[in-house]
Coordinates of C-alpha atoms and ligand atoms in Angstrom, one line a residue:
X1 CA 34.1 51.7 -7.2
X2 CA 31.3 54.3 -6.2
X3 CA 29.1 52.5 -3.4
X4 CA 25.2 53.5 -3.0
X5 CA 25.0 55.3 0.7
X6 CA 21.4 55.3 1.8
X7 CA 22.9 56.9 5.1
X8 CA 21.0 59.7 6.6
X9 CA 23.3 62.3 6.1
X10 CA 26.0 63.1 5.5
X11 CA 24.9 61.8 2.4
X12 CA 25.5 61.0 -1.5
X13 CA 26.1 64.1 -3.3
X14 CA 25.6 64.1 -7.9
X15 CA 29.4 62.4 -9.4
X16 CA 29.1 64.8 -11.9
X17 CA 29.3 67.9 -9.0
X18 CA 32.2 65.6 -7.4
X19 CA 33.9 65.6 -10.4
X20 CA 33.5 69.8 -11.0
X21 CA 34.5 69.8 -7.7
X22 CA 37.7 67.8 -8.6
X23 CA 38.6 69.3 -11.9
X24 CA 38.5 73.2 -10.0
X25 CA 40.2 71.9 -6.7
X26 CA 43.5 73.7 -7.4
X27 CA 42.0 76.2 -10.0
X28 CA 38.6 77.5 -9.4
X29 CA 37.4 79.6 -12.6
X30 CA 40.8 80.7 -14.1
X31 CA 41.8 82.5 -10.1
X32 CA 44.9 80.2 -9.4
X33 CA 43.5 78.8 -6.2
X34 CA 40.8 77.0 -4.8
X35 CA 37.2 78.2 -3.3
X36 CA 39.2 77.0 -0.3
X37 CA 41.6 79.5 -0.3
X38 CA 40.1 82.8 -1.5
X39 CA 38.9 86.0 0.3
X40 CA 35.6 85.9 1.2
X41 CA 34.8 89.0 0.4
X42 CA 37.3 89.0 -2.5
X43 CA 36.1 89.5 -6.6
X44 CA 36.6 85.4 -7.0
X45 CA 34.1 84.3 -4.5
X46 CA 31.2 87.3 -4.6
X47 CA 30.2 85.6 -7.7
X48 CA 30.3 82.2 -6.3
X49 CA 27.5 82.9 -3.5
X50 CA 25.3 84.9 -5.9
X51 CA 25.2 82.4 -7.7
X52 CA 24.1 79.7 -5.4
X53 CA 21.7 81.9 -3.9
X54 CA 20.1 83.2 -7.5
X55 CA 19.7 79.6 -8.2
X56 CA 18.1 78.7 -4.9
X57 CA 15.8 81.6 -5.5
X58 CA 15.1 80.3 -9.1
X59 CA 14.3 76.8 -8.1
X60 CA 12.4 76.9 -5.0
X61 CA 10.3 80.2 -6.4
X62 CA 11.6 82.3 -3.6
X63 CA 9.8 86.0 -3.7
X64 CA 11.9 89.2 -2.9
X65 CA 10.2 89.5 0.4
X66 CA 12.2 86.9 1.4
X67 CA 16.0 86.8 2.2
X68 CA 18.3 83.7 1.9
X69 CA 20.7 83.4 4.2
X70 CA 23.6 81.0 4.2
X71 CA 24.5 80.7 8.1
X72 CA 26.3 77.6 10.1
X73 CA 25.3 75.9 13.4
X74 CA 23.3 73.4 11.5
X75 CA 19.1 72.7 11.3
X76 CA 19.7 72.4 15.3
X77 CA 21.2 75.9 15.9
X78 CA 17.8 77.1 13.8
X79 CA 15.9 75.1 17.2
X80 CA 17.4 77.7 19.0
X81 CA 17.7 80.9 16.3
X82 CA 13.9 80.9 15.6
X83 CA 12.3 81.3 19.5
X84 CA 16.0 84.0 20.4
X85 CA 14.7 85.9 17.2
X86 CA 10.9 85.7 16.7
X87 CA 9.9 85.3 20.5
X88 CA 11.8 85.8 23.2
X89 CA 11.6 88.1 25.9
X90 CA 13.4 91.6 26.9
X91 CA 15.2 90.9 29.8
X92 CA 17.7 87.7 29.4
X93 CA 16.6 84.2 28.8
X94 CA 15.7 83.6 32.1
X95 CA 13.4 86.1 32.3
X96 CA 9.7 85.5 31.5
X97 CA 8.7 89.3 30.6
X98 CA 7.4 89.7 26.9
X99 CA 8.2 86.1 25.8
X100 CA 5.8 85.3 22.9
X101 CA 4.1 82.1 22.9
X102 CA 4.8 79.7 19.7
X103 CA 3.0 76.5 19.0
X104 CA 4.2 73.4 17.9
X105 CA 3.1 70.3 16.2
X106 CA 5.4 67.1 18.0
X107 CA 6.3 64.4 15.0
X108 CA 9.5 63.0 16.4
X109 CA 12.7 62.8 17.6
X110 CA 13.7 66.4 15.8
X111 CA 10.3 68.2 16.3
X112 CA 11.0 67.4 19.8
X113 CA 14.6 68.9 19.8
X114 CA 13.3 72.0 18.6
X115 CA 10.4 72.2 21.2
X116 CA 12.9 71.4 23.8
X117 CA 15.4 74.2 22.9
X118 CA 12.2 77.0 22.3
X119 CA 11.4 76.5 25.9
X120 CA 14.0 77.9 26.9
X121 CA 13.6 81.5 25.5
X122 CA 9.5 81.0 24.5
X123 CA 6.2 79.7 26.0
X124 CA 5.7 76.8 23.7
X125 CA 2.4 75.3 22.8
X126 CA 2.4 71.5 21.7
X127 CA -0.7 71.5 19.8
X128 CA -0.6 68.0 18.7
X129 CA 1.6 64.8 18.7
X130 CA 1.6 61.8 17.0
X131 CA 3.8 60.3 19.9
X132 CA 0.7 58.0 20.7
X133 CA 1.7 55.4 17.7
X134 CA 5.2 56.0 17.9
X135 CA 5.0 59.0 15.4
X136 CA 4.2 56.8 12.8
X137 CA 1.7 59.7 11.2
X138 CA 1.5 63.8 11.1
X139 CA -1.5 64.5 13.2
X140 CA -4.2 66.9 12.6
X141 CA -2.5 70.7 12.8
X142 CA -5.2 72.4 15.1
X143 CA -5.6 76.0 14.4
X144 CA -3.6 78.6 16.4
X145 CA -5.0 80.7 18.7
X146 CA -3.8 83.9 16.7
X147 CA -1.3 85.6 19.1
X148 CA 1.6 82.7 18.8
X149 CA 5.1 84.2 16.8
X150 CA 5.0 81.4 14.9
X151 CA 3.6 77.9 14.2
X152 CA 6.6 75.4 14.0
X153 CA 6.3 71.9 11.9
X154 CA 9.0 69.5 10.8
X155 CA 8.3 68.6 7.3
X156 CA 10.2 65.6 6.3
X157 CA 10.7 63.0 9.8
X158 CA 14.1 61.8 8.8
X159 CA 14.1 59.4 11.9
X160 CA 10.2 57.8 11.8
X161 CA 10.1 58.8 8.1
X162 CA 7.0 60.5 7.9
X163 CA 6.3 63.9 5.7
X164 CA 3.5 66.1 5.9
X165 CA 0.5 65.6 3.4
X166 CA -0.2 69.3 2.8
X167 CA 0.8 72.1 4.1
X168 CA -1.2 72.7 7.4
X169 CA -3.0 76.2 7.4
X170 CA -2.2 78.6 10.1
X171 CA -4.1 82.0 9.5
X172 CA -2.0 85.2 10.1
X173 CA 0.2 82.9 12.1
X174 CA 4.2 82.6 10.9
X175 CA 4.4 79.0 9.4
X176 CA 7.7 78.1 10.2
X177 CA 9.4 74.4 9.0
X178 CA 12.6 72.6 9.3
X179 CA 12.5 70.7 6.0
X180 CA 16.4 69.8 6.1
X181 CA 15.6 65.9 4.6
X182 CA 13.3 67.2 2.2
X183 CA 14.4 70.2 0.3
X184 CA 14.5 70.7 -3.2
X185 CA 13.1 66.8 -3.0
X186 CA 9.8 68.0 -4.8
X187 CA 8.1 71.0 -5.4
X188 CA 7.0 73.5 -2.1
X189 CA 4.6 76.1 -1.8
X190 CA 7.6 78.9 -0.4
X191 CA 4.7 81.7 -0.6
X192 CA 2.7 79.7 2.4
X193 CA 6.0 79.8 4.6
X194 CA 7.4 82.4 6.9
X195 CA 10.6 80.7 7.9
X196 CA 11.9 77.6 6.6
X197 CA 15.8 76.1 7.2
X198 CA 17.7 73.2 6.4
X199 CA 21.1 71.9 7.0
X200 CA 22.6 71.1 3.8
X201 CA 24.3 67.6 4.5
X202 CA 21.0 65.3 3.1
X203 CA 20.1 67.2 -0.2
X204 CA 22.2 70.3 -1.0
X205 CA 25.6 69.7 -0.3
X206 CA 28.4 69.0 2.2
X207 CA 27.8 69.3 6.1
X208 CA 28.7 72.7 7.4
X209 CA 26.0 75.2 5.7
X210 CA 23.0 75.6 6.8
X211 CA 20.1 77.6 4.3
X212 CA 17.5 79.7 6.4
X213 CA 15.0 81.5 4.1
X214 CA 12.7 84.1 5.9
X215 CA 10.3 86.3 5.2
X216 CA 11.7 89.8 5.4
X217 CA 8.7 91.3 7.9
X218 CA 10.0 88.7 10.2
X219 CA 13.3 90.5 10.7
X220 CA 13.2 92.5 13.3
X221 CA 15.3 93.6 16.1
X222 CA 15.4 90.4 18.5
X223 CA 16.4 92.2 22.4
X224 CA 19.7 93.5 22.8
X225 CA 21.1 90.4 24.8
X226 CA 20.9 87.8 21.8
X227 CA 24.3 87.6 20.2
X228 CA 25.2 89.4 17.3
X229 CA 26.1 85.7 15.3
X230 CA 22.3 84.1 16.7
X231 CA 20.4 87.6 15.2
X232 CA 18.8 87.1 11.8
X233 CA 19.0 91.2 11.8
X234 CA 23.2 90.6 11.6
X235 CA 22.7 88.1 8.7
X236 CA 20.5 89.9 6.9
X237 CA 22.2 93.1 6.9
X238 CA 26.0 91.8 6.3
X239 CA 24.5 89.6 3.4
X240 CA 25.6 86.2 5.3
X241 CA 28.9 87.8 6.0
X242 CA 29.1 89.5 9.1
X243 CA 31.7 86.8 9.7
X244 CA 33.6 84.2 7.4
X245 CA 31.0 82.2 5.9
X246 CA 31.2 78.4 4.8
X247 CA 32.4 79.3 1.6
X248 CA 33.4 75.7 0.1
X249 CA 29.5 74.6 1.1
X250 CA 28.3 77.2 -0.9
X251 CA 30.5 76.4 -3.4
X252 CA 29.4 72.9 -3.2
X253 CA 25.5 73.9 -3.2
X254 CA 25.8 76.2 -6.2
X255 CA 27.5 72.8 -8.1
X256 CA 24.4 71.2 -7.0
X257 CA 21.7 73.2 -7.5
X258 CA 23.0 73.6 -11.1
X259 CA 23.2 69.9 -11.6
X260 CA 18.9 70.0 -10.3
X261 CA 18.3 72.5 -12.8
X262 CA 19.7 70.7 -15.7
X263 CA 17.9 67.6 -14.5
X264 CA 14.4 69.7 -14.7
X265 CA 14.0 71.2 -11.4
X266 CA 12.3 70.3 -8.4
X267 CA 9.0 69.3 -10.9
X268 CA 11.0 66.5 -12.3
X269 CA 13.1 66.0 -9.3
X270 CA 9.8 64.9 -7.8
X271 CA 8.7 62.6 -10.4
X272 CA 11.7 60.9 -10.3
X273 CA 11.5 60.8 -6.2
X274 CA 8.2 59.5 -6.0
X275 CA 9.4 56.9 -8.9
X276 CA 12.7 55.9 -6.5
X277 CA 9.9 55.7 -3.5
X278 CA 7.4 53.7 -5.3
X279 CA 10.0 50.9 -5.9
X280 CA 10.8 50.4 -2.1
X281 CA 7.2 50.9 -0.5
X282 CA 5.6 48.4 -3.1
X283 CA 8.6 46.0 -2.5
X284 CA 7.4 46.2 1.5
X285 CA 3.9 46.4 1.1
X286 CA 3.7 43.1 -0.6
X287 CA 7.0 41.5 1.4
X288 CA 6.8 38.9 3.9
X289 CA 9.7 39.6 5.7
X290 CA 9.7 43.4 6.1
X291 CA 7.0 46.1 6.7
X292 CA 6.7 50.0 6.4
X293 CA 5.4 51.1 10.0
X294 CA 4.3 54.3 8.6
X295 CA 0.8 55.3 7.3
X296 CA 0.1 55.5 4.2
X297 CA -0.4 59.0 3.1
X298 CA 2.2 60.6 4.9
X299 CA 5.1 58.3 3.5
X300 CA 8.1 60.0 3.4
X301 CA 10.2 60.5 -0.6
X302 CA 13.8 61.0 1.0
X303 CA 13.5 58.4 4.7
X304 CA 11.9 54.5 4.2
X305 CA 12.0 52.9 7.6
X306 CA 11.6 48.9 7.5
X307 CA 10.7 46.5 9.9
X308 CA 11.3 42.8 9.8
X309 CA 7.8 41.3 10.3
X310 CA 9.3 38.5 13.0
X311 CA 7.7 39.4 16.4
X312 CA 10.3 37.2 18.4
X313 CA 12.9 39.7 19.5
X314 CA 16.0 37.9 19.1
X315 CA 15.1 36.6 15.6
X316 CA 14.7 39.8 14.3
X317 CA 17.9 41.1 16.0
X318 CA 19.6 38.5 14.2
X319 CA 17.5 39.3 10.6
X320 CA 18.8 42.7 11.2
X321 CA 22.2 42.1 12.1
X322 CA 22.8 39.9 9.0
X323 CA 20.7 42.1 6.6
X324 CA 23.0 45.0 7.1
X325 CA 26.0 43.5 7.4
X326 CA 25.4 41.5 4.1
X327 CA 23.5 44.3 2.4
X328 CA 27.2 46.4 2.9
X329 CA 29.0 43.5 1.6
X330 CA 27.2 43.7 -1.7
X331 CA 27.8 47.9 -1.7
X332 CA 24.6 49.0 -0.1
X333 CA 26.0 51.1 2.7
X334 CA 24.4 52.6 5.7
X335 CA 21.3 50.4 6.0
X336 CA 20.7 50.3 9.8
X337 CA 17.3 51.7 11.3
X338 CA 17.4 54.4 14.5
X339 CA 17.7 52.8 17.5
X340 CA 14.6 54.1 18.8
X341 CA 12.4 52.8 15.3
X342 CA 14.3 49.6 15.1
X343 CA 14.9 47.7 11.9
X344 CA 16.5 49.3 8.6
X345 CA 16.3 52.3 6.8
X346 CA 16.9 53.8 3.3
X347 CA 17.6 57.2 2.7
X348 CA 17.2 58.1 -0.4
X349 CA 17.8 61.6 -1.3
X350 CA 18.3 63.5 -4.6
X351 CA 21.7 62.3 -5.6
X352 CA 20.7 58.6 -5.2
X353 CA 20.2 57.5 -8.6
X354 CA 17.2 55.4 -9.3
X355 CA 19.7 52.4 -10.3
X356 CA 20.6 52.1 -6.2
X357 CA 17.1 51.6 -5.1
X358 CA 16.6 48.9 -7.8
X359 CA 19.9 47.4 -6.6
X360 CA 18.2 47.2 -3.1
X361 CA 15.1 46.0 -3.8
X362 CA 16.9 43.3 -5.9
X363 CA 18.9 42.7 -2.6
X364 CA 15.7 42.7 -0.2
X365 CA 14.1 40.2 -2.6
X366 CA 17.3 37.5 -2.6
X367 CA 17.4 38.7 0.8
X368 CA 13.8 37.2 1.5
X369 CA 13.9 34.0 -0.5
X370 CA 17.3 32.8 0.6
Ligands
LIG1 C1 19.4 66.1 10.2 C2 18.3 66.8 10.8 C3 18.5 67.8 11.8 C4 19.8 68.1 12.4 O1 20.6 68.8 11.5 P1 22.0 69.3 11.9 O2 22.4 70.0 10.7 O3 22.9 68.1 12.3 O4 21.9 70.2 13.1 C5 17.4 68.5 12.2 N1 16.1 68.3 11.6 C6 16.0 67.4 10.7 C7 14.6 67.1 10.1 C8 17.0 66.6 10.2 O5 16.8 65.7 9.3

């Protein structure tokens, strides 16, 4: 029996791509072996990661002054990536001369990852922070000043489960974005980005692959003493192979992306998101047990944080302990909150069919009344 898994990621993934998956395990496309096992730069594969990235291109409207780039190292290797390639300075990353300023807008846990690991090759800028209420809303985005390499946000808060509103201004200014819990969830204004990356374990595909799509001005030489595998430049050029790429993720994310476009795109992806979101947030917006901590308008689709109401500390230790413990009983896996937000939380990405949110809701109600 398949089990709903509202965990963070790794995550659920379509049955019908699982099953494609399956049925070409030994046999991929008539080759006599499996994605696994061919050349990456053989005939059998080349067609495999054009594919994938024509249908990334297709679905997310991604212009030809882009690139796509398939690389590994996760969203966090991007952390580092972004400031070694857009801002750092000539003379090692100790040095200070010609590091470029970036600015920064602080909404949690991963927004502070990636500020921590640009200050180390860049002069960041936190513009603004929601830290004061426990991230529980985006900010304002202040304007830059006009001479930062670019103006980082994190999208989609997996952790607080917040997402942006709209898509924050920033002049001439770079906008760059992690949206690795949010991709493909809706549709996304790709024109208004310079950068954006996401690791593909929440809504394109198994863990391993990450998908970094930059504008193509914004490749330029980073100094000679980046390495070769941290340069954009080396990416670009070699077409995501300079080195072995992950060629099963790809794989996996072409299955994937084919299954969104047959469902209707990211258009009807959304409606259907917003649909699996509405469920939940009503459910806890008129519950007397639980509570959404986060503000309304900046709700996140794909993260949905709850809180039991019960002040007294070990009460609502014990509320939670049972709640997930029963909820995985009854085949609603992966239920526990962050340890540093507390309570429960659902993800809910693409692949989780509406039929698992009703299933919890129909839990959290029982839940409430026993
Ligand atoms: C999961 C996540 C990350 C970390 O991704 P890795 O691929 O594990 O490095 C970074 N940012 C956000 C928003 C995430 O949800």
């Amino acid at each position: 029996m398949r089990v709903y898994n509202f965990s963070p990621g790794p995550s659920m993934l379509p049955l019908s791509v699982l099953e494609k998956a399956a049925a070409e395990m030994c046999d991929a496309n008539g080759s006599g072996q499996s994605v696994m096992e061919m050349s990456h730069r053989s005939r059998d594969f080349k067609p495999i990661i054009e594919k994938t990235e024509s249908l990334l291109r297709e679905l997310m409207g991604i212009g030809d002054e882009y690139s796509v780039l398939f690389l590994q190292g996760g969203a966090s290797l991007q952390f580092a990536m972004l400031p070694l390639n857009l801002a750092s300075g000539g003379n090692g990353p100790e040095g200070t001369g010609g590091k470029k300023r970036i600015a920064l807008v602080d909404t949690g846990i991963w927004a502070k990852k990636a500020a921590d690991e640009a200050g180390k090759y860049a002069l960041v800028d936190v513009v603004s922070s929601s830290k004061d209420k426990n991230y529980t809303y985006i900010p304002a985005a202040p304007a830059p000043k006009g001479d930062e390499a670019y103006y980082h946000i994190t999208w989609n808060n997996t952790i607080v489960g917040t997402k942006w509103p709209s898509i924050p201004g920033t002049g001439s200014v770079p906008l760059a974005a992690d949206i690795s819990s949010a991709i493909l969830s809706e549709p996304l204004d790709v024109s208004r980005f310079g950068v954006l990356y996401a690791g593909a374990q929440k809504n394109l595909g198994p863990a391993g692959t990450t998908v970094v799509i930059i504008k193509k001005s914004l490749i330029t030489p980073a100094p000679a003493w980046v390495p070769a595998m941290l340069r954009y430049d080396t990416h670009d050029k070699e077409l995501s192979m300079y080195n072995t790429p992950p060629c099963y993720g790809i794989y996996v994310i072409g299955l994937v992306l084919e299954w969104l476009k047959n469902l209707g795109g990211p258009e009807a992806m959304g409606k259907i998101n917003r649909e699996k979101a509405a469920l939940l947030y009503d459910y806890l917006d008129s519950s007397k047990m639980f509570y959404s901590p986060v503000e309304k308008n900046c709700r996140s689709l794909m993260n949905i944080p709850f809180i039991p109401r019960e002040q007294d500390p070990e009460k609502r230790g014990i509320i939670e302990k049972r709640f997930v413990s029963e909820s995985a009983a009854a085949g609603l896996l992966n239920l526990a909150g962050h340890r540093l937000v507390g309570g429960m939380r659902a993800s809910i990405y693409n692949a989780m069919p509406a039929q698992g949110v009703k299933a919890l809701v129909a839990f959290m109600e029982k839940f409430e009344n026993f």
